[in-house]
CSV table of C-alpha atoms and ligand atoms in Angstrom, one decimal:
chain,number,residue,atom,x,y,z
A,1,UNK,CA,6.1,19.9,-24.0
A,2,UNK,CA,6.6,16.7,-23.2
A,3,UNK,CA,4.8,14.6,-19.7
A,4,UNK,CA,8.5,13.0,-19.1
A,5,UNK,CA,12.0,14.4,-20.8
A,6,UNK,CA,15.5,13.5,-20.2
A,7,UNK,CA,18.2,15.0,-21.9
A,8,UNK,CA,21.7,13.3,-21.7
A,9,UNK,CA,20.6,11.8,-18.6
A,10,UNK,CA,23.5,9.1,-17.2
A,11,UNK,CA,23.8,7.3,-13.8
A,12,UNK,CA,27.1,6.1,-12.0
A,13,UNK,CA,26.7,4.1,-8.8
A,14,UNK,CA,29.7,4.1,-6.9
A,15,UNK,CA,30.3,0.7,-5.0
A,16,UNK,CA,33.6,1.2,-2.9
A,17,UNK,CA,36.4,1.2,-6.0
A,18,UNK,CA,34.0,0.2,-8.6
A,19,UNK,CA,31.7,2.5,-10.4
A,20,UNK,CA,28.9,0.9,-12.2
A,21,UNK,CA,27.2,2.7,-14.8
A,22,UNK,CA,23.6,2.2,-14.5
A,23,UNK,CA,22.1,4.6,-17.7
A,24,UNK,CA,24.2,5.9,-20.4
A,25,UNK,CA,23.4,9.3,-22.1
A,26,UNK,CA,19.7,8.4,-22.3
A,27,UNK,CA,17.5,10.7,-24.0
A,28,UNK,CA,13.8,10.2,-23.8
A,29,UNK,CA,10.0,11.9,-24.4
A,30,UNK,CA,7.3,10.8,-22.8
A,31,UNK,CA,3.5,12.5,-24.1
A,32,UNK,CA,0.7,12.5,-21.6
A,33,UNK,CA,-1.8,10.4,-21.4
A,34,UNK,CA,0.3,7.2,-22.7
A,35,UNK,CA,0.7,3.7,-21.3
A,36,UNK,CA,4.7,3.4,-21.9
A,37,UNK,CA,6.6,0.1,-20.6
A,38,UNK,CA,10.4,0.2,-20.1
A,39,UNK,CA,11.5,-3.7,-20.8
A,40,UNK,CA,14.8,-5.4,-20.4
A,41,UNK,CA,16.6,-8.1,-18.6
A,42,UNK,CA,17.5,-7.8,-15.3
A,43,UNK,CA,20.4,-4.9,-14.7
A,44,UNK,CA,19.7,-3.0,-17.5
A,45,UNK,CA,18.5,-0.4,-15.8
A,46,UNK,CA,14.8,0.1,-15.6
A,47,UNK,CA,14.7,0.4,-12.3
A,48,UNK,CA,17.5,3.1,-11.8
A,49,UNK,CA,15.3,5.0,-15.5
A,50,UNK,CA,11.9,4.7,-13.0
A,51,UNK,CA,13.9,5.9,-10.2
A,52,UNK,CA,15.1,9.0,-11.4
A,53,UNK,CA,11.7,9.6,-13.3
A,54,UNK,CA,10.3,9.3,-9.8
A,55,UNK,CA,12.1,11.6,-8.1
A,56,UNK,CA,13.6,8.6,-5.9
A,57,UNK,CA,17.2,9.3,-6.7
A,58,UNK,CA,19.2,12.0,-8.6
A,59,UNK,CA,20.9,11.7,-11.7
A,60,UNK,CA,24.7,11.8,-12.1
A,61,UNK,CA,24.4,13.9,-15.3
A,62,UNK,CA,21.5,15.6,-17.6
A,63,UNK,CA,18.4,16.9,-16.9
A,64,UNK,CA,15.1,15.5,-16.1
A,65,UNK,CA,12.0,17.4,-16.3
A,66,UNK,CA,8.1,16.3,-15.1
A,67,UNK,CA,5.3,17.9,-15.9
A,68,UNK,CA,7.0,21.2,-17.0
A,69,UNK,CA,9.3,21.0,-13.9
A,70,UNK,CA,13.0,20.4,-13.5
A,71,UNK,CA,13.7,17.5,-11.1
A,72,UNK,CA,17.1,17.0,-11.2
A,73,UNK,CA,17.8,19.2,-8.6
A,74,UNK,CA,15.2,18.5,-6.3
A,75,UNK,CA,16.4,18.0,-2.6
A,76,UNK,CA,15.2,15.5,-0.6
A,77,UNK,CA,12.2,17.2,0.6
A,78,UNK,CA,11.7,19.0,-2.6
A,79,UNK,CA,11.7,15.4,-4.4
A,80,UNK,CA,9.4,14.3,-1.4
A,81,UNK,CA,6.3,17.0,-2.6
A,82,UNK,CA,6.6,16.4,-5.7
A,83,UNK,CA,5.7,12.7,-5.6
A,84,UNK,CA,3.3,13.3,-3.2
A,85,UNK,CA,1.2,16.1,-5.5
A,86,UNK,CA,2.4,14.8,-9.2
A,87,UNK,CA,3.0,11.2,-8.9
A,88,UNK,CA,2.0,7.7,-8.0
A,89,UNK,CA,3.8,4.8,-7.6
A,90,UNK,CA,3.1,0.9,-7.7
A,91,UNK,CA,5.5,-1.6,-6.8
A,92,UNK,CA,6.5,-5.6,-7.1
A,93,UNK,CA,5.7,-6.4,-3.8
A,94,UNK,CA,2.3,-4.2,-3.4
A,95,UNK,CA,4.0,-2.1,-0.3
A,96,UNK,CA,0.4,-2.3,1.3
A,97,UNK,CA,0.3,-1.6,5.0
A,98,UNK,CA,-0.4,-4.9,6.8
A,99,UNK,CA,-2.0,-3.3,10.0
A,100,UNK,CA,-4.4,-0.7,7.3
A,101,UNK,CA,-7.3,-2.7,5.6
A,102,UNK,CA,-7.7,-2.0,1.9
A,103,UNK,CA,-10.2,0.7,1.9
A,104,UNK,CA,-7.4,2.4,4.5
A,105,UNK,CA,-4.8,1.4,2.5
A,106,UNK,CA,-6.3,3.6,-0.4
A,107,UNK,CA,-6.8,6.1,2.0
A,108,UNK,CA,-3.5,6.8,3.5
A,109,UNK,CA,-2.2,8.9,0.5
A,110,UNK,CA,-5.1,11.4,1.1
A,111,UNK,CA,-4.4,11.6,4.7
A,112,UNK,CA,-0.6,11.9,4.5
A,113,UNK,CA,0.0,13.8,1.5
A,114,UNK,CA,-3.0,15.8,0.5
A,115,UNK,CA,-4.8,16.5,4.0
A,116,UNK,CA,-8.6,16.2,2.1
A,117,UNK,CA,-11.3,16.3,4.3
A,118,UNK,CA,-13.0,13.4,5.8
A,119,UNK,CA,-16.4,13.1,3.4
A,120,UNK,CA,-14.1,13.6,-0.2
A,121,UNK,CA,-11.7,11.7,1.1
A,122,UNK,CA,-14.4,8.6,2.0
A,123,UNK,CA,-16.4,9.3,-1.9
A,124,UNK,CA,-12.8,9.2,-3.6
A,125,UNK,CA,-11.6,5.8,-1.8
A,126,UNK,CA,-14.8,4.5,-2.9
A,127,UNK,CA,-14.8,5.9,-6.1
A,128,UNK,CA,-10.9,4.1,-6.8
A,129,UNK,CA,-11.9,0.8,-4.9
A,130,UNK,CA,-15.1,0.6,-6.9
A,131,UNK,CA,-13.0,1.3,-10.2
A,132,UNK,CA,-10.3,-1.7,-9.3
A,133,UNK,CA,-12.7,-3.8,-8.6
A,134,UNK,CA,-12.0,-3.8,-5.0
A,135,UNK,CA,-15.2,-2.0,-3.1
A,136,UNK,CA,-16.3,-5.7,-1.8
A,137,UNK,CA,-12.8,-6.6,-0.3
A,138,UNK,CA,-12.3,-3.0,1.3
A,139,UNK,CA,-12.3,-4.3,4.9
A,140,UNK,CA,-10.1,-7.1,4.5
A,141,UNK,CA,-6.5,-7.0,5.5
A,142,UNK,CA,-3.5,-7.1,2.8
A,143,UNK,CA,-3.5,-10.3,4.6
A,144,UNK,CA,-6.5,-11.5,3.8
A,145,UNK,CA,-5.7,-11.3,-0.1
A,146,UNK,CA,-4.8,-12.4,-3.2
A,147,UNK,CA,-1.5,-11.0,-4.9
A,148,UNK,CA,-3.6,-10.0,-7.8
A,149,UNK,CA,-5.9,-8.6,-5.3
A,150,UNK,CA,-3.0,-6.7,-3.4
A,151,UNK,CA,-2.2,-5.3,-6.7
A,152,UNK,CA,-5.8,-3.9,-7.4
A,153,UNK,CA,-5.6,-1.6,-4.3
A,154,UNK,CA,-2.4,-0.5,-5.3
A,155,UNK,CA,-3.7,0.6,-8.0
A,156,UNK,CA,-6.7,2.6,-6.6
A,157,UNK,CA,-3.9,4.2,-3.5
A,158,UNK,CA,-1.6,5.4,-6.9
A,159,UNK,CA,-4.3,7.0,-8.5
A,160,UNK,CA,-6.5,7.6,-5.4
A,161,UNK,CA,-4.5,11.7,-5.5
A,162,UNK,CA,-5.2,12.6,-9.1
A,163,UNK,CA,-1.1,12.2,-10.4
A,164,UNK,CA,-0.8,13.1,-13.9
A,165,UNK,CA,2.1,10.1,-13.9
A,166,UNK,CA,2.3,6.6,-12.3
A,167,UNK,CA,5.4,4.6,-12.1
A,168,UNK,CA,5.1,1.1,-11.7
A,169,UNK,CA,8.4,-0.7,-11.6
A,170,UNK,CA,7.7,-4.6,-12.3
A,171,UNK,CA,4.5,-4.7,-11.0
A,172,UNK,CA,3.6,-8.1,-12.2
A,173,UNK,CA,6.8,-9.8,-11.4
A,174,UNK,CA,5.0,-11.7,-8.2
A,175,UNK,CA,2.1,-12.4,-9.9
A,176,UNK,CA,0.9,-15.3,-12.0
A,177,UNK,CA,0.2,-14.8,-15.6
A,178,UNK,CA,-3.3,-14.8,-15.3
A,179,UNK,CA,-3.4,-12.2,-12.4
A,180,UNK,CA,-0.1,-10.3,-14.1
A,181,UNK,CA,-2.0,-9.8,-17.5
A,182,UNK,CA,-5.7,-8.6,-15.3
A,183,UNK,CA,-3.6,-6.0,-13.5
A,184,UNK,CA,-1.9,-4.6,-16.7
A,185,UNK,CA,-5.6,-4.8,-18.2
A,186,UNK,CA,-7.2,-3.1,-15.0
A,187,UNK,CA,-3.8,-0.2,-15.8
A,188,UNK,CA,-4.7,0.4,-19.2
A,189,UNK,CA,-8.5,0.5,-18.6
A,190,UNK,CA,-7.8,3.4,-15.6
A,191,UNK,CA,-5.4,5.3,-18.1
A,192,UNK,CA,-8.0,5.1,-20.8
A,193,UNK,CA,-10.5,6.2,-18.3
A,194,UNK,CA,-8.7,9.5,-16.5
A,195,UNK,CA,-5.8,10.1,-18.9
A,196,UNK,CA,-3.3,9.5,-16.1
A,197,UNK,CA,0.1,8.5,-17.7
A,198,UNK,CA,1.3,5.3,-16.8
A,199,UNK,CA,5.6,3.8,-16.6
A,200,UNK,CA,5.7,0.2,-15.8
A,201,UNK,CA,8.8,-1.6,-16.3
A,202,UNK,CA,8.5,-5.6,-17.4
A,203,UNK,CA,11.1,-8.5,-18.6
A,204,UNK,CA,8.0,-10.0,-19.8
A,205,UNK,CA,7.2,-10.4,-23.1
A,206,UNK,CA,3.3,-11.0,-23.4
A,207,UNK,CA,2.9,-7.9,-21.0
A,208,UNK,CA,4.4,-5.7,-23.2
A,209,UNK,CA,2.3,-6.2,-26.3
A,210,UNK,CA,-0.3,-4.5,-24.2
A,211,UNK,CA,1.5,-0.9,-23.9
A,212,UNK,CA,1.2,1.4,-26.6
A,213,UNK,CA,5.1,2.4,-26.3
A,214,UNK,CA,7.6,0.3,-25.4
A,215,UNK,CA,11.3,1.3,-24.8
A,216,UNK,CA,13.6,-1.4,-25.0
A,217,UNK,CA,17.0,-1.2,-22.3
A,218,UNK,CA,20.0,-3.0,-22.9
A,219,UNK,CA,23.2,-2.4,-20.2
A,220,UNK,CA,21.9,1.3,-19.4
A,221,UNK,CA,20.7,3.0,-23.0
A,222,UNK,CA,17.5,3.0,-24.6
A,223,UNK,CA,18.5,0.8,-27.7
A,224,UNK,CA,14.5,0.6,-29.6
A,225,UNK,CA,11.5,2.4,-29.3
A,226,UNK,CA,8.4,0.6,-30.5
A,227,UNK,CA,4.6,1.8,-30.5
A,228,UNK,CA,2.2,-0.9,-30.7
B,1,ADP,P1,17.0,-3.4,-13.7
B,1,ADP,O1,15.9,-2.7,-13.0
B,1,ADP,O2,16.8,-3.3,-15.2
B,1,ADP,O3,17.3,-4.8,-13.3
B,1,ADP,P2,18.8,-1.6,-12.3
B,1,ADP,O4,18.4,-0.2,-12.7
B,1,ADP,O5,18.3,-2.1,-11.0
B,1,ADP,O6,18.3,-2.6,-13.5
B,1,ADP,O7,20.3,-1.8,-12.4
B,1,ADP,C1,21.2,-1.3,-13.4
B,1,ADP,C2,22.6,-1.5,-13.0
B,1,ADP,O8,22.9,-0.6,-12.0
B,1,ADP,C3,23.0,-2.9,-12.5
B,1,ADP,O9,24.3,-3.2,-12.9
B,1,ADP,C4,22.9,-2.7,-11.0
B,1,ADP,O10,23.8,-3.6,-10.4
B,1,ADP,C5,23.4,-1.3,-10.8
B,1,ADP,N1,22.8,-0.7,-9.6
B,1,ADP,C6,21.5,-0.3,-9.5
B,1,ADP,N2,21.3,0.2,-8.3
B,1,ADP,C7,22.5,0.3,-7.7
B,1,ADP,C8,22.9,0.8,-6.4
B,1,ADP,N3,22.1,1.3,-5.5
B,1,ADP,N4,24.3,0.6,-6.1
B,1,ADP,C9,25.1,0.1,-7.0
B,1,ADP,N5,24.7,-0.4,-8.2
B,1,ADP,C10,23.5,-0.3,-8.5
B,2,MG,MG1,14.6,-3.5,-11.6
C-alpha cells in the first residue's frame, strides 16, 4: 500500500457566509521513499493538501491514510502522536526556537516527543547536524544564521526522530536561489540517504525539476502528474 493515499478527499473552509473550497475530490498515491513536490500558484491549495497530509487539519470529505493508518478521524491529540512518532515537518520561515541554539534546536524533538535518553539523544543530534552540514554552527543561535543556514537545522530537527514522511510546505520561499536550490539538494541527498519520504510544496519552477514527482494544483484539484 501506498506511503500517502487520499481517496475523494475535499476541503470547504467556511468564512462567515462564504465557503471556500480549498481541494476538490482529490485523489492521490504517494510510494515510500519518494521526493514528491506539490506546485501551484498561490491559493491553489498546497498548503491546505500538506495540511491534511500532516495531520494539521481535518478533511471535509474522503479519507486519508499514512503509513497504513487512517487519519481522517484523528482527534486533536490523536493527530498530535501521530506527527510526533511518524512525521516531520519543515516550514517557510524555519520555526527554529530563538532562545535554543541549533544543536538544541535539533534536539528538542527528542526531548518532547520521543523522551530518548540523554547519550542517543547527544550521538543522534550530531549524527543530523553533521549530515546538514551544520555540526560547526551547533552553538550558534538561530540568530546568529544564515536563512539557508536556519533551513539546514530544520532539516536535521525533521529527520532528527526517524519519520518515515516529511512535509515541507514552501521551504525555499525566504531563501535566495542559490541557498533555495542547496536546501532542496541537501533534501534529496537525506532521502537518498535514509529512504525517508519527502512533500515539499513550491511555485517555483527550477526547484521542481529536482523532485522525482511532481503534482501540479490548480484552484484545489490535482490537474498533472509528472515524474522526472
Ligand atoms: P496555497 O498553499 O496553494 O497558496 P492554500 O491551501 O493556502 O493554497 O489555500 C487554498 C484556498 O483555500 C485559498 O482560496 C485560500 O484562501 C483558502 N483557505 C486556506 N486556508 C483557509 C482558512 N483557514 N480559512 C479560509 N480559507 C482558507
Ligand atoms: Mg501555501
Amino acid at each position: 500500500m501506498a506511503l500517502v493515499q487520499l481517496q475523494n478527499v475535499s476541503k470547504t473552509y467556511l468564512m462567515g457566509e462564504v465557503s471556500v473550497q480549498s481541494l476538490k475530490d482529490v485523489e492521490l498515491e504517494i510510494n515510500e521513499q519518494t521526493f514528491v513536490s506539490f506546485v501551484g500558484p498561490s491559493g491553489s491549495g498546497k498548503t491546505t493538501l500538506l495540511n491534511l497530509i500532516g495531520c494539521l487539519d481535518k478533511p471535509t470529505s474522503g479519507e486519508i491514510s499514512v503509513d497504513n493508518t487512517l487519519v481522517n478521524h484523528f482527534n486533536s491529540k490523536e493527530a498530535a502522536l501521530f506527527r510526533g512518532k511518524h512525521l516531520g515537518f519543515i516550514f517557510q520561515n524555519f520555526n527554529l526556537l530563538s532562545v535554543l541554539t541549533a544543536y538544541e534546536n535539533v534536539e528538542y524533538p527528542l526531548i518532547m516527543v520521543q523522551n530518548v535518553p540523554a547519550e542517543k539523544r547527544r550521538e543522534r543530534v550530531l549524527y543530523y547536524l553533521n549530515a546538514v552540514g551544520m555540526a560547526d554552527q551547533k552553538d550558534k543561535f538561530p540568530s546568529q544564521l544564515s536563512g539557508g543556514q536556519k533551513q539546514r537545522v530544520a532539516v536535521a530537527r525533521a529527520l532528527v526522530a526517524d519519520p518515515k514522511l516529511v512535509l515541507a510546505d514552501e521551504p525555499t520561499a525566504n531563501l535566495d536561489h542559490v541557498s533555495a536550490y542547496k536546501v532542496i539538494e541537501l533534501m534529496r541527498k537525506m532521502q537518498n540517504e535514509l529512504k525517508t519520504t519527502f512533500i515539499f510544496s513550491t511555485h517555483d519552477p527550477k526547484i521542481v525539476k529536482e523532485a522525482e514527482i511532481v503534482y501540479s494544483l490548480e484552484d484545489g484539484k490535482i490537474v498533472n502528474k509528472q515524474i522526472n
